[in-house]
Short mmCIF file of C-alpha atoms in Angstrom, two decimals:
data_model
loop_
_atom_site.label_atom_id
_atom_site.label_comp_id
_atom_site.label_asym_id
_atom_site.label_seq_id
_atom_site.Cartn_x
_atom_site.Cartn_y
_atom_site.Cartn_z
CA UNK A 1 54.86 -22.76 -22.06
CA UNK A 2 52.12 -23.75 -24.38
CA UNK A 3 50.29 -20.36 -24.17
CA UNK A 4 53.82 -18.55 -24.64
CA UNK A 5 54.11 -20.11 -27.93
CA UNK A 6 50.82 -19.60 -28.90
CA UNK A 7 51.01 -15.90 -28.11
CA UNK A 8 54.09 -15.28 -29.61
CA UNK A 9 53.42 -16.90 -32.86
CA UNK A 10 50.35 -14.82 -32.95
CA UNK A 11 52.54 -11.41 -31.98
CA UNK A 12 55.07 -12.25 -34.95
CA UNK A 13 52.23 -13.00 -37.61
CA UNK A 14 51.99 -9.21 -38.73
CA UNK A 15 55.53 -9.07 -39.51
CA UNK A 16 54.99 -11.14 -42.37
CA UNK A 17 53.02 -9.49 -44.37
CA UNK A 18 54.81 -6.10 -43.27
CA UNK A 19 57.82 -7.71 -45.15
CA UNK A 20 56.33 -10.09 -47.62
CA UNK A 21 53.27 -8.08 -48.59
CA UNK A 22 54.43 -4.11 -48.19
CA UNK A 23 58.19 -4.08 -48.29
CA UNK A 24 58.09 -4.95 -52.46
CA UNK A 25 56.19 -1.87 -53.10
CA UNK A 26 59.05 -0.10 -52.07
CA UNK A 27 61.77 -1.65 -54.75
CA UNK A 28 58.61 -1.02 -57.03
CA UNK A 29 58.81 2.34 -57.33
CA UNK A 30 59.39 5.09 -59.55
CA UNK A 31 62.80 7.57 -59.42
CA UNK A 32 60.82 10.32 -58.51
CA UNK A 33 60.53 11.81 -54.48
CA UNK A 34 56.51 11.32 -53.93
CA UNK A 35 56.26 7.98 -54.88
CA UNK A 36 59.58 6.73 -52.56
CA UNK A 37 58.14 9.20 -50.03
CA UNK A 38 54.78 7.52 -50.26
CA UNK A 39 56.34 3.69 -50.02
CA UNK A 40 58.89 4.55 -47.35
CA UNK A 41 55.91 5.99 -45.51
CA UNK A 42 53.50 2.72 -46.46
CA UNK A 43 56.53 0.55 -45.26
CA UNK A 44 56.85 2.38 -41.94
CA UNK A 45 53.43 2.50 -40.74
CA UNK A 46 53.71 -1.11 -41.23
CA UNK A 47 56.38 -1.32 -39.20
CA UNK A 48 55.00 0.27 -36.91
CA UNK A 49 51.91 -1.54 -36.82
CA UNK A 50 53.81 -4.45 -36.42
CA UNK A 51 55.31 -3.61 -32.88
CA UNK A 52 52.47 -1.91 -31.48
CA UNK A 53 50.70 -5.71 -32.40
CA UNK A 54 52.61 -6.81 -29.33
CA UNK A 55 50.48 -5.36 -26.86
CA UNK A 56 47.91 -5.12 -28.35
CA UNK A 57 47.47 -8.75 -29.50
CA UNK A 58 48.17 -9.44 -25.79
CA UNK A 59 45.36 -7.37 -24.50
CA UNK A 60 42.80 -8.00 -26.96
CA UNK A 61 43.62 -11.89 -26.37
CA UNK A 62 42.71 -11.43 -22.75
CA UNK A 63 39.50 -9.54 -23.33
CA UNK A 64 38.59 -12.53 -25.82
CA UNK A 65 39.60 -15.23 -22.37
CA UNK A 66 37.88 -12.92 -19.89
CA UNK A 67 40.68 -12.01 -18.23
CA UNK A 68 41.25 -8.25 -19.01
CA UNK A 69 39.70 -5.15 -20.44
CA UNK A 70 38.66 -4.64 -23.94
CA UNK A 71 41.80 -2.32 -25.52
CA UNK A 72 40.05 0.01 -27.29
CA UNK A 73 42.85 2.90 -27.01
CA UNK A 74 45.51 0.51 -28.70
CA UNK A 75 42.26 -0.49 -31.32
CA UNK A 76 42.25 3.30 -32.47
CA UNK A 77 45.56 3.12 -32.92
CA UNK A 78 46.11 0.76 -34.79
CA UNK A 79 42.90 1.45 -37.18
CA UNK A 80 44.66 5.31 -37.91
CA UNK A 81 47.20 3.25 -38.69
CA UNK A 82 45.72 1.31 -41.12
CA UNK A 83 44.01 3.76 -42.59
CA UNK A 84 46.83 6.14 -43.39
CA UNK A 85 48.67 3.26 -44.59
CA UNK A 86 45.79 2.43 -47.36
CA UNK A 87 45.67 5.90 -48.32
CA UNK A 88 49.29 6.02 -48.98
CA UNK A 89 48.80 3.16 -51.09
CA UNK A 90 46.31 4.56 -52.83
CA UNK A 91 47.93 7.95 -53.40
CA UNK A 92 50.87 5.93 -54.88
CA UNK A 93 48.59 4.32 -57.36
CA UNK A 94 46.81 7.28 -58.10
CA UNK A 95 50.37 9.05 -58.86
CA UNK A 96 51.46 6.14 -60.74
CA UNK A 97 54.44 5.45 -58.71
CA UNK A 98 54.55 1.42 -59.36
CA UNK A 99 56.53 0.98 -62.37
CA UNK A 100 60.05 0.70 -62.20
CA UNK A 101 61.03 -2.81 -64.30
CA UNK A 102 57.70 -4.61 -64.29
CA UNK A 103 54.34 -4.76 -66.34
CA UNK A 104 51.15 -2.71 -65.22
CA UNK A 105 49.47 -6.23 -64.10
CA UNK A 106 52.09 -7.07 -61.75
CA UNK A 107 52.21 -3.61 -60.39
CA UNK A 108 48.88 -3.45 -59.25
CA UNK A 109 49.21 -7.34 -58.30
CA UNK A 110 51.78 -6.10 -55.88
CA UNK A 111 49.47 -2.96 -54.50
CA UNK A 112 46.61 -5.08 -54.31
CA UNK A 113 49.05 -7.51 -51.95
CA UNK A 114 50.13 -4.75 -50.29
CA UNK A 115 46.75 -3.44 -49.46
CA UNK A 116 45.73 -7.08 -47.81
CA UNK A 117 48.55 -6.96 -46.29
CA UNK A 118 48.43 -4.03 -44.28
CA UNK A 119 44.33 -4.54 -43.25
CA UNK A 120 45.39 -8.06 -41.27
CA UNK A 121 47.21 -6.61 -37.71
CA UNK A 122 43.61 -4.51 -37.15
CA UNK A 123 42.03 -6.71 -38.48
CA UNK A 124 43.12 -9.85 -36.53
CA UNK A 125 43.13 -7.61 -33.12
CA UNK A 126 39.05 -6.94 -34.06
CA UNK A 127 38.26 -10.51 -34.50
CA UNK A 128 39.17 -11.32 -31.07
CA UNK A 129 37.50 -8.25 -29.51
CA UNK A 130 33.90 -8.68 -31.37
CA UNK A 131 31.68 -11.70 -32.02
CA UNK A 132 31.79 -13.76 -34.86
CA UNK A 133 28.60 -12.86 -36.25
CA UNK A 134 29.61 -9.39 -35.29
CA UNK A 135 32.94 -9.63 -37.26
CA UNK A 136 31.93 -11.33 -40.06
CA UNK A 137 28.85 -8.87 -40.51
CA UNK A 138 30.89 -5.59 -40.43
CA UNK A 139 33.30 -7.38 -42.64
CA UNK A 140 30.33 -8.29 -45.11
CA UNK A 141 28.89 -4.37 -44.70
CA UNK A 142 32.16 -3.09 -45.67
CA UNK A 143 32.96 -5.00 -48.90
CA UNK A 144 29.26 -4.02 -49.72
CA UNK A 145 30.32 -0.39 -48.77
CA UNK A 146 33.28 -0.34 -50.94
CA UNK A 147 31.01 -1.68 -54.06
CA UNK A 148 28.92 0.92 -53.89
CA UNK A 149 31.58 3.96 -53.23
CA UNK A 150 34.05 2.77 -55.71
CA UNK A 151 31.24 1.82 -58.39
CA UNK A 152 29.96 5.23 -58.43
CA UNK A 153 32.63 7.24 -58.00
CA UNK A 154 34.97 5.28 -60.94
CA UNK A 155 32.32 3.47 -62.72
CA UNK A 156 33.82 0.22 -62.96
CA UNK A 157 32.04 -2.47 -61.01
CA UNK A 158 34.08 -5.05 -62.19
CA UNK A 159 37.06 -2.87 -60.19
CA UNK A 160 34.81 -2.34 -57.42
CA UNK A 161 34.04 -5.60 -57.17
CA UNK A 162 38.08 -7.05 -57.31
CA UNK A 163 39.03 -4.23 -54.43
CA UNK A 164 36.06 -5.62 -51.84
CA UNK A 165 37.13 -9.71 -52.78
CA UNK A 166 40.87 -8.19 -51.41
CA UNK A 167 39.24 -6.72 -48.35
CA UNK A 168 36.60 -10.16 -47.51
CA UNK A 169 40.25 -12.06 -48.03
CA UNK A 170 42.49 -10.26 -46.20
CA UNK A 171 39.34 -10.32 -43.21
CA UNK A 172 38.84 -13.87 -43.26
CA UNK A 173 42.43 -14.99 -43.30
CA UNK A 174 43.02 -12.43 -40.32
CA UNK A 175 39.97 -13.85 -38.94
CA UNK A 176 41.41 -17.77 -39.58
CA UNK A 177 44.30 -17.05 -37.90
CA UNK A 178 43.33 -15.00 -34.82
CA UNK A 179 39.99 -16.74 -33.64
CA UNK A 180 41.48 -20.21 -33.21
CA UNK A 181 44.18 -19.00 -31.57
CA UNK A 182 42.01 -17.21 -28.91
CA UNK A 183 40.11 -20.64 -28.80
CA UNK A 184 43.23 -23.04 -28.78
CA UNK A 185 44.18 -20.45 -25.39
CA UNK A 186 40.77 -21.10 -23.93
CA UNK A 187 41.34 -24.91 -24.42
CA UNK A 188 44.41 -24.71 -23.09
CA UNK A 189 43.64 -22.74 -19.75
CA UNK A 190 40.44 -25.14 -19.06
CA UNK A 191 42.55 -27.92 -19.44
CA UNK A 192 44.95 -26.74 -16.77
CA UNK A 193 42.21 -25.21 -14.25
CA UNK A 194 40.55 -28.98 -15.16
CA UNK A 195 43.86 -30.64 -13.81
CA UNK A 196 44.00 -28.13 -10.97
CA UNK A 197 40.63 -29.09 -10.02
CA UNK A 198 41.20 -32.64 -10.49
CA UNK A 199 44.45 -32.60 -8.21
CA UNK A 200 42.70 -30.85 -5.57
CA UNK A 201 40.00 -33.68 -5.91
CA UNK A 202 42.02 -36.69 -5.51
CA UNK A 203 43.60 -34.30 -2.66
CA UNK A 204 40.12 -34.09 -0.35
CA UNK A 205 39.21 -37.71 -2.19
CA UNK A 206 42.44 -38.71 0.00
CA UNK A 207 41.85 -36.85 2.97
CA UNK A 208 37.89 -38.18 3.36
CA UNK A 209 39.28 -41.64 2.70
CA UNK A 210 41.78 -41.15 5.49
CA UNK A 211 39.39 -39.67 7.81
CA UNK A 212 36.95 -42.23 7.16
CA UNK A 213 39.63 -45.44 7.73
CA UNK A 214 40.71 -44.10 10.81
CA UNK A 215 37.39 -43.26 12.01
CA UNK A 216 36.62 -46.45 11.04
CA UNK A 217 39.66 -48.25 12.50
CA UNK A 218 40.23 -46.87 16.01
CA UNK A 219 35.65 -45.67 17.14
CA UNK A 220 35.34 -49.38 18.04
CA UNK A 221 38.87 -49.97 19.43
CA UNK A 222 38.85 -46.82 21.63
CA UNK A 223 34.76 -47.77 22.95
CA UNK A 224 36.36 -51.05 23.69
CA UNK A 225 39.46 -49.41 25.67
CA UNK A 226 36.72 -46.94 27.18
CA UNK A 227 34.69 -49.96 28.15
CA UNK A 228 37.22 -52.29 29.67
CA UNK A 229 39.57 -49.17 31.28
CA UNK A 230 35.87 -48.49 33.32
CA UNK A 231 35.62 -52.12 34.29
CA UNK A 232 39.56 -52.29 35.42
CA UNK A 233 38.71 -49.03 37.48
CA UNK A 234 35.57 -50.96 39.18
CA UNK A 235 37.56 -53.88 40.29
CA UNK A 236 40.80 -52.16 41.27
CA UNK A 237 38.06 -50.31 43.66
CA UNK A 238 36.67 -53.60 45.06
CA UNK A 239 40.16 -54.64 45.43
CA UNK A 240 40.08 -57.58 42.78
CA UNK A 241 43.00 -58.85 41.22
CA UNK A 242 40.97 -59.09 37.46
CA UNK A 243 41.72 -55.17 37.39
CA UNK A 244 45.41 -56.38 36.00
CA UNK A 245 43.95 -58.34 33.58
CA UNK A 246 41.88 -55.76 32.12
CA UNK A 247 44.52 -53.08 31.71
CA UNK A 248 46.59 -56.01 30.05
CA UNK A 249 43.70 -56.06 27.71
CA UNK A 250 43.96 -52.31 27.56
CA UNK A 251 47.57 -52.21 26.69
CA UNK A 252 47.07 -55.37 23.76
CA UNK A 253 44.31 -53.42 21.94
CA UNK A 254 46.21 -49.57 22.31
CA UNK A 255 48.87 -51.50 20.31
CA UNK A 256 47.00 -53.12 17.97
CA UNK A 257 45.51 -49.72 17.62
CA UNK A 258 48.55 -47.91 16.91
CA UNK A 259 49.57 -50.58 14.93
CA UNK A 260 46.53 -50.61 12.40
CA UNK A 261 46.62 -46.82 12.24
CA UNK A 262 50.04 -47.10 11.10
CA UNK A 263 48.90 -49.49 8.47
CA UNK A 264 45.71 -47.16 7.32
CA UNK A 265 48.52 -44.41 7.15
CA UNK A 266 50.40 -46.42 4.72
CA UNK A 267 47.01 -47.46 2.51
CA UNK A 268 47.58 -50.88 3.00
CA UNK A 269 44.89 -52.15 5.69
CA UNK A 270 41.89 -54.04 4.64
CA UNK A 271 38.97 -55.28 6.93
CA UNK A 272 38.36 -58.94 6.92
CA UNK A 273 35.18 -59.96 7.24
CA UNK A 274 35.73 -63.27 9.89
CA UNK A 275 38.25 -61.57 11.57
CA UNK A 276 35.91 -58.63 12.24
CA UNK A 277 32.90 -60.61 13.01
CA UNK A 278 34.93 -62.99 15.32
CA UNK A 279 35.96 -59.89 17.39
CA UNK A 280 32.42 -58.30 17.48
CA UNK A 281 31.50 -61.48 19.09
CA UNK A 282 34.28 -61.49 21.14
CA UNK A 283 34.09 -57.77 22.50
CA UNK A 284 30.02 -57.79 22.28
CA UNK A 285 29.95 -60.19 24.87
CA UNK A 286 32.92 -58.74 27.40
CA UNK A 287 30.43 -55.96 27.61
CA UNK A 288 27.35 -58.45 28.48
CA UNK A 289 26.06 -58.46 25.35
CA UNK A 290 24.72 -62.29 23.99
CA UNK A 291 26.23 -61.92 20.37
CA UNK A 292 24.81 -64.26 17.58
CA UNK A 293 26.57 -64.58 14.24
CA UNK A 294 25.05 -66.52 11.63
CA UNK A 295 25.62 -67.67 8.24
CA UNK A 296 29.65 -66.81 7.50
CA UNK A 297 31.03 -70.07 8.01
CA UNK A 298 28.92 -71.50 4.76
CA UNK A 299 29.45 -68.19 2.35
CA UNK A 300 32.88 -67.06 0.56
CA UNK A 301 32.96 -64.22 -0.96
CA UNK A 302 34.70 -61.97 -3.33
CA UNK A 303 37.73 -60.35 -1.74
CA UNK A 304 36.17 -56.72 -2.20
CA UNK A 305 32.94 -57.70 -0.56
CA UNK A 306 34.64 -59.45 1.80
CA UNK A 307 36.28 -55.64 2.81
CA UNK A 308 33.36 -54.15 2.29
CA UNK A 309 30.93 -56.39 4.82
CA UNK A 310 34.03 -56.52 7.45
CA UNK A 311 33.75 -52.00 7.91
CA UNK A 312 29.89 -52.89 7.89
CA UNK A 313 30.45 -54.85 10.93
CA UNK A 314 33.32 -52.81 12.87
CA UNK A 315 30.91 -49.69 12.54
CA UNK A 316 27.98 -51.06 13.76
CA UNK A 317 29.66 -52.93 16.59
CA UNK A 318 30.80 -49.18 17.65
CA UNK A 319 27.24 -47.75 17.51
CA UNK A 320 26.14 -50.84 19.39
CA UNK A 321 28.97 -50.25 22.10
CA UNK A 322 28.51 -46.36 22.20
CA UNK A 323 24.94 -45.95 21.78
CA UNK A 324 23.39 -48.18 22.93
CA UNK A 325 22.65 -47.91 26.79
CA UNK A 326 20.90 -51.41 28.04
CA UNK A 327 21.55 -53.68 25.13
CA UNK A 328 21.12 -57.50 25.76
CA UNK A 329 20.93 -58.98 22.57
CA UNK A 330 22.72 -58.28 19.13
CA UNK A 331 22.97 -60.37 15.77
CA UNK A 332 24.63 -60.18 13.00
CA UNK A 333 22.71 -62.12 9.76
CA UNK A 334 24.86 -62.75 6.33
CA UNK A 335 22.34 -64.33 3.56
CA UNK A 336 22.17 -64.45 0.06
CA UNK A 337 18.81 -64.43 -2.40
CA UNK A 338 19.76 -65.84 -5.08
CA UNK A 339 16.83 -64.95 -6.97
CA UNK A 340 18.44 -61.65 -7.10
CA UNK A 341 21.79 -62.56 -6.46
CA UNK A 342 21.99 -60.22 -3.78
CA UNK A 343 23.81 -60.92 -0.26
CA UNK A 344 22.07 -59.47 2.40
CA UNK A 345 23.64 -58.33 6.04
CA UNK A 346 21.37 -57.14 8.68
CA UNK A 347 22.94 -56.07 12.39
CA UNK A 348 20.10 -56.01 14.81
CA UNK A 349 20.42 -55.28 18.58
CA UNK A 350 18.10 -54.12 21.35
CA UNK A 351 19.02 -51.71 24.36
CA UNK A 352 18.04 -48.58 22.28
CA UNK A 353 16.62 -45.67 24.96
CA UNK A 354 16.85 -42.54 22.48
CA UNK A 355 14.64 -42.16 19.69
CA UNK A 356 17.05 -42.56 16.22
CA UNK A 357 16.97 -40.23 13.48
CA UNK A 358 14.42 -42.17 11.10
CA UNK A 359 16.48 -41.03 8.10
CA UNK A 360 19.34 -43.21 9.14
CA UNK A 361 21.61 -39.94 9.02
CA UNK A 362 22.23 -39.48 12.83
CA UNK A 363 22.45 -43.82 13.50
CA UNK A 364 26.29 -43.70 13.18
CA UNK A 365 27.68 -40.06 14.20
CA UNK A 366 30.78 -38.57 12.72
CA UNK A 367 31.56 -39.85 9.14
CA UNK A 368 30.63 -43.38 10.00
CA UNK A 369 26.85 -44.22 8.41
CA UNK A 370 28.70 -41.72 5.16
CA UNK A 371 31.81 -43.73 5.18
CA UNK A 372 30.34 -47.16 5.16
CA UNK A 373 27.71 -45.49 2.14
CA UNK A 374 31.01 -44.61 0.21
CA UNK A 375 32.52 -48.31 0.60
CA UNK A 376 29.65 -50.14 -0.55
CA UNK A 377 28.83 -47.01 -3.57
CA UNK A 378 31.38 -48.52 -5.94
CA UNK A 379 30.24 -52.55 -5.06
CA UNK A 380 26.71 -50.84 -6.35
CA UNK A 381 25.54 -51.81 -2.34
CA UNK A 382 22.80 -49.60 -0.43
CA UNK A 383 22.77 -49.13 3.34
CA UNK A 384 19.69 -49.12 5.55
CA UNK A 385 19.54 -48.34 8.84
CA UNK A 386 16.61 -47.16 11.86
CA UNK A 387 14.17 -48.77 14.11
CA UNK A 388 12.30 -52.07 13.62
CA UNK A 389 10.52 -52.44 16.84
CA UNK A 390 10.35 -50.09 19.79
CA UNK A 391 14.34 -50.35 21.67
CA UNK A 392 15.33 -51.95 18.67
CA UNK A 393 17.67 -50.69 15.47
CA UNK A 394 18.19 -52.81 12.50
CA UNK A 395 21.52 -52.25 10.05
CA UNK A 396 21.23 -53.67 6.51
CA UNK A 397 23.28 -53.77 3.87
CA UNK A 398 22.43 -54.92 0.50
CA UNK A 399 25.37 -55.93 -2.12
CA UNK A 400 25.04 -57.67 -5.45
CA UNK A 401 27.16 -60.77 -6.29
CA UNK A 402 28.11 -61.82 -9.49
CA UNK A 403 26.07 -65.21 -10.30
CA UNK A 404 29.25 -68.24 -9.77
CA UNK A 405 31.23 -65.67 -7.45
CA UNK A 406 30.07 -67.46 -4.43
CA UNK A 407 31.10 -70.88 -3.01
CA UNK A 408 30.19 -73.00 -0.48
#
């Protein structure tokens, strides 16, 4: 809608000086047939000029935005059209056919007016096809041009000089109006290909966060249902009745499963951080693992970091569960320097039989080791992860705390 109006205003500007500036020469003239002849003819070249500024303000505006060829057929056109209407003009002064009710003075005032006038549709159609420098430079060489030609040939410089001011005006108005609308079009377009670009953002943005929460929300709870569905098959083998109770267990955490996947689907689910560590602990050691927790039950923390720390733990109690083969021993360390005012969390376990990626970039498969990177970017956390001792891997998170945001 914007670049509609823009484009139209710009395709209607040559019909005002074809009325204002060239139709008066025509109630201007003398009685006699050559000088109407020449007017009518001045007027209809205008006219003329006018409609074919249509197209060709169209094409030249979308060689000036890239987005077409340069329309230098339609250019010619309109500059034989220009020409032929200056030399009618000129013929008419030269046969003195300006003079019906007015003084000499305003006579040529209304020539002169005309002249402008009918240099502006090429004109403004030329400033959008060359460079500025370009445009301003063969304007520049032409008023020089016309100095010269009509100083020698008439002798009076002080005419010369009057004719070439008309033709610099009637280029830089032409060049006023044209060039900023080309440019006001270019702002316009980026703007929308900007909001395009930043709707198709906010589009992936969404679809990693989604990705990531549910990655996030069901790897541990389907390693647990892996995990205990194993177990149940075990003891149904042997014939023990704890088989029930482990598909019982199955069941609750499918539906707490579908249930927080529901909840991630609506954007509403955050992690808490003592609910998650409480159920590391608790699944940790259904698998055999001796799980040691130490130092939440003496630190609160903001709400955010809260969040932040309780992902940290439900992704690294996955990789514990599903990559770690023989592991015996894990803990899970929440301190604070407050020399730095910097809470620390380091996840440590043993059991590790394959050699991890030492770049941390292969510790936590899929989007999780990314995900947790992108939670903690925005808290201005870091994330550490690899080996510490041979079997062992060591998961630290860093995230600053405002000094008074903690209590005891």
């Amino acid at each position: 809608m914007v670049e509609a109006y823009f484009r139209w205003t710009l395709y209607a500007l040559p019909w005002l000086p074809a009325i204002g500036g060239v139709m008066p020469v025509v109630g201007m003239t003398s009685g006699s047939a050559l000088p109407v002849t020449l007017a009518v003819v001045t007027a209809g070249l205008n006219v003329v000029q006018a409609v074919l500024a249509v197209p060709l303000f169209n094409r030249a505006l979308n060689s000036y935005l890239k987005l077409g060829a340069t329309p230098r057929g339609l250019l010619l056109v309109s500059g034989v059209l220009t020409l032929a209407a200056e030399i009618a003009l000129v013929a008419l002064i030269a046969v003195n056919g300006i003079g019906h009710g007015h003084t000499r003075d305003e006579n040529l005032a209304t020539v002169f007016i005309a002249v402008a006038a009918s240099l502006t549709p090429f004109f403004m159609a030329h400033s959008l096809l060359v460079s500025k420098r370009g445009f301003l430079a063969a304007l520049a060489a032409a008023a020089t041009g016309l100095i010269l030609v009509l100083g020698v040939l008439k002798g009076s410089w002080l005419g010369a000089l009057a004719v070439a001011s008309l033709l610099v005006f009637a280029g830089l108005w032409s060049f006023v109006i044209a060039r900023p609308t080309g440019w006001l079009l270019g702002v316009v377009r980026k703007l929308d290909a900007a909001r395009g670009t930043e709707a198709r953002l906010a589009v992936a943005e969404e679809r990693l966060r989604f990705g990531r929460d549910l990655h996030d929300v069901m790897g541990r709870n389907l390693a647990v249902i892996a995990l205990k569905s194993e177990l149940a098959v075990q003891l149904a083998r042997r014939e023990r009745p704890e088989a029930v109770e482990q598909m019982v267990e199955v069941q609750r955490i499918a539906q707490d499963s579908q249930r927080e996947v529901r909840e991630v689907v609506r954007g509403y689910r955050k992690a808490d951080l003592r609910a998650e560590l409480a159920g590391a602990r608790s699944i940790l050691r259904a698998a055999g693992v001796d799980c040691r927790i130490e130092g939440e039950d003496e630190t609160q923390l903001p709400p955010e970091v809260e969040s932040a720390l309780g992902w940290v733990v439900r992704e690294g109690t996955t990789n514990v569960l599903r990559h770690a083969a023989a592991v015996r021993h894990c803990a899970v360390r929440t301190l604070i320097d407050p020399h730095r005012s910097v809470l620390v969390m380091t996840m440590e376990n043993d059991g590790v039989t394959h050699r991890p990626d030492p770049t941390g970039a292969g510790s936590l498969p899929g989007s999780g080791l990314k995900g947790l990177r992108e939670r903690l970017q925005p808290l201005g956390g870091t994330l550490a992860s690899g080996p510490v001792l041979p079997g062992s891997y060591r998961l630290t998170v860093e995230l600053p705390i405002p000094r008074g945001a903690v209590t005891g």
